[in-house]
Short mmCIF file of C-alpha atoms in Angstrom, two decimals:
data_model
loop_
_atom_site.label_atom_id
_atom_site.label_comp_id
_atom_site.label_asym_id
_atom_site.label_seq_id
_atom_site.Cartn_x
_atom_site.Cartn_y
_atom_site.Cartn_z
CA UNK O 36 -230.58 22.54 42.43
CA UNK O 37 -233.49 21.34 40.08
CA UNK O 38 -236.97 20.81 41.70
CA UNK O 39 -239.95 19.91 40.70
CA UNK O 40 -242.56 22.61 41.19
CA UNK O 41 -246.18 22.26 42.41
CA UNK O 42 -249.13 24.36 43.45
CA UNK O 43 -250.91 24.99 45.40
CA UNK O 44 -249.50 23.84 48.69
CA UNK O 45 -252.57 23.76 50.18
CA UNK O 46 -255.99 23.21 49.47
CA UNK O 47 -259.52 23.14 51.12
CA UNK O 48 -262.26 22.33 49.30
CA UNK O 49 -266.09 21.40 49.68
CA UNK O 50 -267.31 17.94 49.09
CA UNK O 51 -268.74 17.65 45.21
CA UNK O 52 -266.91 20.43 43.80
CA UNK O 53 -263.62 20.28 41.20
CA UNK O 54 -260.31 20.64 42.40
CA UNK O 55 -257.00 20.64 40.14
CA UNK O 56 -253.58 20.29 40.75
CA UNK O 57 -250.43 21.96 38.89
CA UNK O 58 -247.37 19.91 38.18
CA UNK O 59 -243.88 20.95 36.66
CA UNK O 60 -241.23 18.55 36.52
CA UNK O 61 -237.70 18.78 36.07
CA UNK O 62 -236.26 20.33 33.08
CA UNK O 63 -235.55 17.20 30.28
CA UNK O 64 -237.16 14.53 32.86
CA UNK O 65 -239.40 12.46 30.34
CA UNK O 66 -241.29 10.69 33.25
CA UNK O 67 -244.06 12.09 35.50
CA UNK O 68 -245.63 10.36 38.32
CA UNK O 69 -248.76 11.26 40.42
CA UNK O 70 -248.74 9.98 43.61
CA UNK O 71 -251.46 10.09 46.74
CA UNK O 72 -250.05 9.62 49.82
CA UNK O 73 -252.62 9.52 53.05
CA UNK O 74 -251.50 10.35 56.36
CA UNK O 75 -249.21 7.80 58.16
CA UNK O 76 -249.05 5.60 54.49
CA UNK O 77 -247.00 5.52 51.85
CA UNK O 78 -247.13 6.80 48.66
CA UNK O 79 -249.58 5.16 46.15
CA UNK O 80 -249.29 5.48 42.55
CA UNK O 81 -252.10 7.55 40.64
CA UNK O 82 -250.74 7.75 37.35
CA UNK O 83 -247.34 7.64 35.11
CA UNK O 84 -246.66 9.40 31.92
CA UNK O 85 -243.77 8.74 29.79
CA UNK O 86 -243.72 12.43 27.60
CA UNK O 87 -247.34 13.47 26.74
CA UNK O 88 -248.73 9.66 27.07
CA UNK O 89 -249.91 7.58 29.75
CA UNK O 90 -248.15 4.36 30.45
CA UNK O 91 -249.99 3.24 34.08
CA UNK O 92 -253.42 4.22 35.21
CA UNK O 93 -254.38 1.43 36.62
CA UNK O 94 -255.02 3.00 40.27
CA UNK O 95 -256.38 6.17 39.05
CA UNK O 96 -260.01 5.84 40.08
CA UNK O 97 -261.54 7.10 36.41
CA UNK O 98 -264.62 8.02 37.37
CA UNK O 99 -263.60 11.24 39.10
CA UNK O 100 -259.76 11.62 38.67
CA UNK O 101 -258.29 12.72 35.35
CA UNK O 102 -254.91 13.62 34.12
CA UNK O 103 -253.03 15.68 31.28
CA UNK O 104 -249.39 16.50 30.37
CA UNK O 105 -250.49 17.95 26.98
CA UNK O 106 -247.18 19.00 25.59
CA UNK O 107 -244.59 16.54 27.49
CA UNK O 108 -244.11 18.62 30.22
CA UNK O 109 -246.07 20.15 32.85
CA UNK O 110 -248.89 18.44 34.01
CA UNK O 111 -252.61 19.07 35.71
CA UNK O 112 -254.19 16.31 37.82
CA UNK O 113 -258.18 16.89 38.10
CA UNK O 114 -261.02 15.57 40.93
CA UNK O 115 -264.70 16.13 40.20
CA UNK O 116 -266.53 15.52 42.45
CA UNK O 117 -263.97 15.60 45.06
CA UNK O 118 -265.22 13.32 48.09
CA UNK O 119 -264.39 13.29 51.90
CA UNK O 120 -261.90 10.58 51.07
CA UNK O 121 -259.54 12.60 48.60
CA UNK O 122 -258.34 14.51 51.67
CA UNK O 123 -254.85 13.81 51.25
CA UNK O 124 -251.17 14.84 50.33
CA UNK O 125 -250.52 14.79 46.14
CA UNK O 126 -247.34 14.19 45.04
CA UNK O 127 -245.71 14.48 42.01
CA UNK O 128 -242.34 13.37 40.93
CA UNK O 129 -240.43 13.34 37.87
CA UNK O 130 -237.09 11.31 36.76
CA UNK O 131 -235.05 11.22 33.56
CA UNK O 132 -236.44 7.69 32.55
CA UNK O 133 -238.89 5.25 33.37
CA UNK O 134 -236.25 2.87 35.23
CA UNK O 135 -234.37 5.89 37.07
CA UNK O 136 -235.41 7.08 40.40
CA UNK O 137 -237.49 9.88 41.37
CA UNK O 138 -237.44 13.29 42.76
CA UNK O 139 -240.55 14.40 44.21
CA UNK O 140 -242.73 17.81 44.36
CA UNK O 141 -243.43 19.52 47.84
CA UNK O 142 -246.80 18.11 47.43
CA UNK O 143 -250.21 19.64 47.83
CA UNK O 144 -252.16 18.88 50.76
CA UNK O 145 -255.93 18.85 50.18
CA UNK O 146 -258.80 18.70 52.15
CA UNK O 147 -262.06 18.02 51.44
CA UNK O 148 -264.80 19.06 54.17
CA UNK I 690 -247.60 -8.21 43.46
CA UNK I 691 -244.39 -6.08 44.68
CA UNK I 692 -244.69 -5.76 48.58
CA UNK I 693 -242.65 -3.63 51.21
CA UNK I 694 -243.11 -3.78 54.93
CA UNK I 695 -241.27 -1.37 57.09
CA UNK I 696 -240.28 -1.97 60.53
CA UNK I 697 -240.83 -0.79 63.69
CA UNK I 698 -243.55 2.05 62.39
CA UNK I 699 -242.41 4.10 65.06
CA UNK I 700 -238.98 4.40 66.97
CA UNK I 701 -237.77 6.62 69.57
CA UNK I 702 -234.36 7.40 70.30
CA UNK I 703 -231.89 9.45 72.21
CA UNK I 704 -229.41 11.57 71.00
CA UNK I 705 -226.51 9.52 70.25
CA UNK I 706 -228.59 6.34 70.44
CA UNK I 707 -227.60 3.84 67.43
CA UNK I 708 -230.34 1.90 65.70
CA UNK I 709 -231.36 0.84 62.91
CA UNK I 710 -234.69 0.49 60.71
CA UNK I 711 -235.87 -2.32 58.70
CA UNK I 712 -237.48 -2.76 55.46
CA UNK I 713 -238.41 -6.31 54.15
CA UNK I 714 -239.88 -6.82 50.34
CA UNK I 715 -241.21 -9.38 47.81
CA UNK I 716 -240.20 -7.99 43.96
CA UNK I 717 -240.53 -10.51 41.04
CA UNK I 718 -237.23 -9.05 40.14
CA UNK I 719 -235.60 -5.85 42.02
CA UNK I 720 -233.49 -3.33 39.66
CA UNK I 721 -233.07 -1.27 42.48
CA UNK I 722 -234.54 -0.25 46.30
CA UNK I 723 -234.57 3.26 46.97
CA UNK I 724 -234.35 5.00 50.52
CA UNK I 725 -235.66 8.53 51.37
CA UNK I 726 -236.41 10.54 54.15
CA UNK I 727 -239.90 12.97 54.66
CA UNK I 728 -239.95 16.08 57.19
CA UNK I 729 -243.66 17.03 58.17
CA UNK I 730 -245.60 18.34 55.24
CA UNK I 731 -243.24 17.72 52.97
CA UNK I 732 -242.02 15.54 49.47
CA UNK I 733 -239.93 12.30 49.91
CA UNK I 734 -236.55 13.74 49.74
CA UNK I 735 -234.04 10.59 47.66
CA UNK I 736 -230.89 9.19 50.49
CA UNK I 737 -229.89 6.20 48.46
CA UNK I 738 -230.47 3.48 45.78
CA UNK I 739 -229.58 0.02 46.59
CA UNK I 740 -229.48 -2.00 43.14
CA UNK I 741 -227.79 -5.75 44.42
CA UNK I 742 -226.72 -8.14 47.75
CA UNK I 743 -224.10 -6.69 49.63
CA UNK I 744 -223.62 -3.30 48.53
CA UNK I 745 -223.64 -0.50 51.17
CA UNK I 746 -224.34 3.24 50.84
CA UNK I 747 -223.19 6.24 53.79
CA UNK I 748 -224.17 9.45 54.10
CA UNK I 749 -223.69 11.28 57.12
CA UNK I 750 -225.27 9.61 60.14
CA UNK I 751 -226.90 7.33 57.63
CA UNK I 752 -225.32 3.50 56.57
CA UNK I 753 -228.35 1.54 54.05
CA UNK I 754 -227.17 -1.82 53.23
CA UNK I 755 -229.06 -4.53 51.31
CA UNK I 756 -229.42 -7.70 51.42
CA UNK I 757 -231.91 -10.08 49.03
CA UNK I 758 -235.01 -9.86 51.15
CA UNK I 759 -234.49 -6.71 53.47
CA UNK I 760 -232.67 -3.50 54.00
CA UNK I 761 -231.19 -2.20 57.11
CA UNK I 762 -230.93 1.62 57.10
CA UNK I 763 -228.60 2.00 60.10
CA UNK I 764 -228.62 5.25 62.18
CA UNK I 765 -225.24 6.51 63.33
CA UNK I 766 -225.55 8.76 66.84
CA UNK I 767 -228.11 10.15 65.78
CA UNK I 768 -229.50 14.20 65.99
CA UNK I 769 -232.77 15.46 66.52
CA UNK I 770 -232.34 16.55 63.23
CA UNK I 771 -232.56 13.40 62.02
CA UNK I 772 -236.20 12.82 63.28
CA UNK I 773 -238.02 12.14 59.99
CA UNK I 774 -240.25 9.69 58.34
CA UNK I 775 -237.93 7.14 56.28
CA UNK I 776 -239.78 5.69 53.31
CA UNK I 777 -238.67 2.67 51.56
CA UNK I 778 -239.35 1.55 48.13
CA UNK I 779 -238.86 -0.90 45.31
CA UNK I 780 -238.62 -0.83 41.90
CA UNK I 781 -238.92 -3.89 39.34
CA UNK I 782 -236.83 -5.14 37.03
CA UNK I 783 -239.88 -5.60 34.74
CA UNK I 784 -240.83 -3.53 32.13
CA UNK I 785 -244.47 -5.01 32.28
CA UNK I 786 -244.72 -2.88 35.45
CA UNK I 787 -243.18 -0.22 34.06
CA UNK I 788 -240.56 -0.01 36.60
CA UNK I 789 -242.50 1.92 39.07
CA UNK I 790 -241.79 2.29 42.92
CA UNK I 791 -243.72 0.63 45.39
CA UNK I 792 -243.62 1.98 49.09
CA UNK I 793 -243.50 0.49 52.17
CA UNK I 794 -245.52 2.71 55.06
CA UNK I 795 -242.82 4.42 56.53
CA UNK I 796 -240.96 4.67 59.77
CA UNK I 797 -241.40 7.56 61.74
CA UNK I 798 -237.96 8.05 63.87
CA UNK I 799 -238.15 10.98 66.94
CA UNK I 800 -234.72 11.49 68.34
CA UNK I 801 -234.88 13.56 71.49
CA UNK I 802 -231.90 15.94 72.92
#
């Protein structure tokens, strides 16, 4: 069965330094979503790319969080500086269109200290 | 704004115990609401899409139904297995919102032996 691979699983990481995130979606799914989900909510939406371009990023908070998906396909979500308040689980999904339902990543669970 | 409230956050149930879990919403317009079920640590893993009034979904233990201002996800003698958080979600019919989900908190279900 297709998944949608990301890494790492885990990570811990000191308050004001970088931290990235590794997507890869489903073979042939167009759309990729970045989602933040903190403990005992749901899942917010970071980001949305249709192919290499981004169609929502209204949530993404610009100053520190940036996202790629270059060539249409994988994708890298980026914090610098991460803060105390990042400390969270990142999820990223993909589906074949924008309209279609997702399947989502493992995650990565970071932690800022 | 799309809105989802879940209901009760937290249920606990014995084995063999029926219940079921709530999820109200406000959508402009809803293409479809989506169910899915997250273990510990883990991705949202998709149970169902619900796109109008009436229709019904089962798998396994598991009955959603829909309704035009709630779903009922309906828990059949349950398992311990079962014990999960159950996310539910909306998606528009708009493509000014670019169809994405919107999440309701969660309920987290515990069924005990």
């Amino acid at each position: 069965e297709a998944e949608v691979a990301q890494s790492p699983r885990y990570k811990i990481t000191e308050k004001s330094q970088a931290v990235a995130f590794w997507c890869d979606p489903i073979s042939g799914h167009a759309t990729l979503y970045w989602y933040r989900q903190i403990l005992g909510q749901g899942p917010e939406l970071l980001v949305q790319f249709q192919d290499e371009s981004v169609v929502d990023d209204s949530q993404l908070p610009k100053d520190r969080f940036s996202a790629e998906r270059l060539k249409g396909v994988d994708s890298t979500l980026k914090i610098q500086p991460a803060e105390l308040g990042d400390s969270a689980m990142y999820l990223c999904a993909s589906s074949v269109g924008y309209n279609y339902g997702y399947t989502f990543g493992s995650g990565t669970r970071l932690t800022v200290v | 704004e799309d809105q989802v409230t879940q209901s009760p956050e937290a249920l606990r149930l014995q084995e063999g115990e029926s219940s079921s879990l709530n999820c109200s919403y406000t959508v402009s317009g809803l293409r479809g609401l989506f169910w899915y079920r997250q273990d510990p640590g883990k991705g949202p893993e998709f149970l169902f899409t619900l796109y109008s009034a009436g229709e019904e979904k089962e798998k396994e233990r598991l009955k959603a139904t829909l309704t035009k201002k709630e779903s009922f996800l309906h828990i059949t003698a349950p398992k311990p297995e079962d014990s999960a958080t159950y996310l539910c979600a909306v998606q528009p019919n708009s493509g000014g919102s670019n169809y994405k989900l919107t999440f309701g908190k969660g309920t987290l279900l515990t069924v005990n032996p």
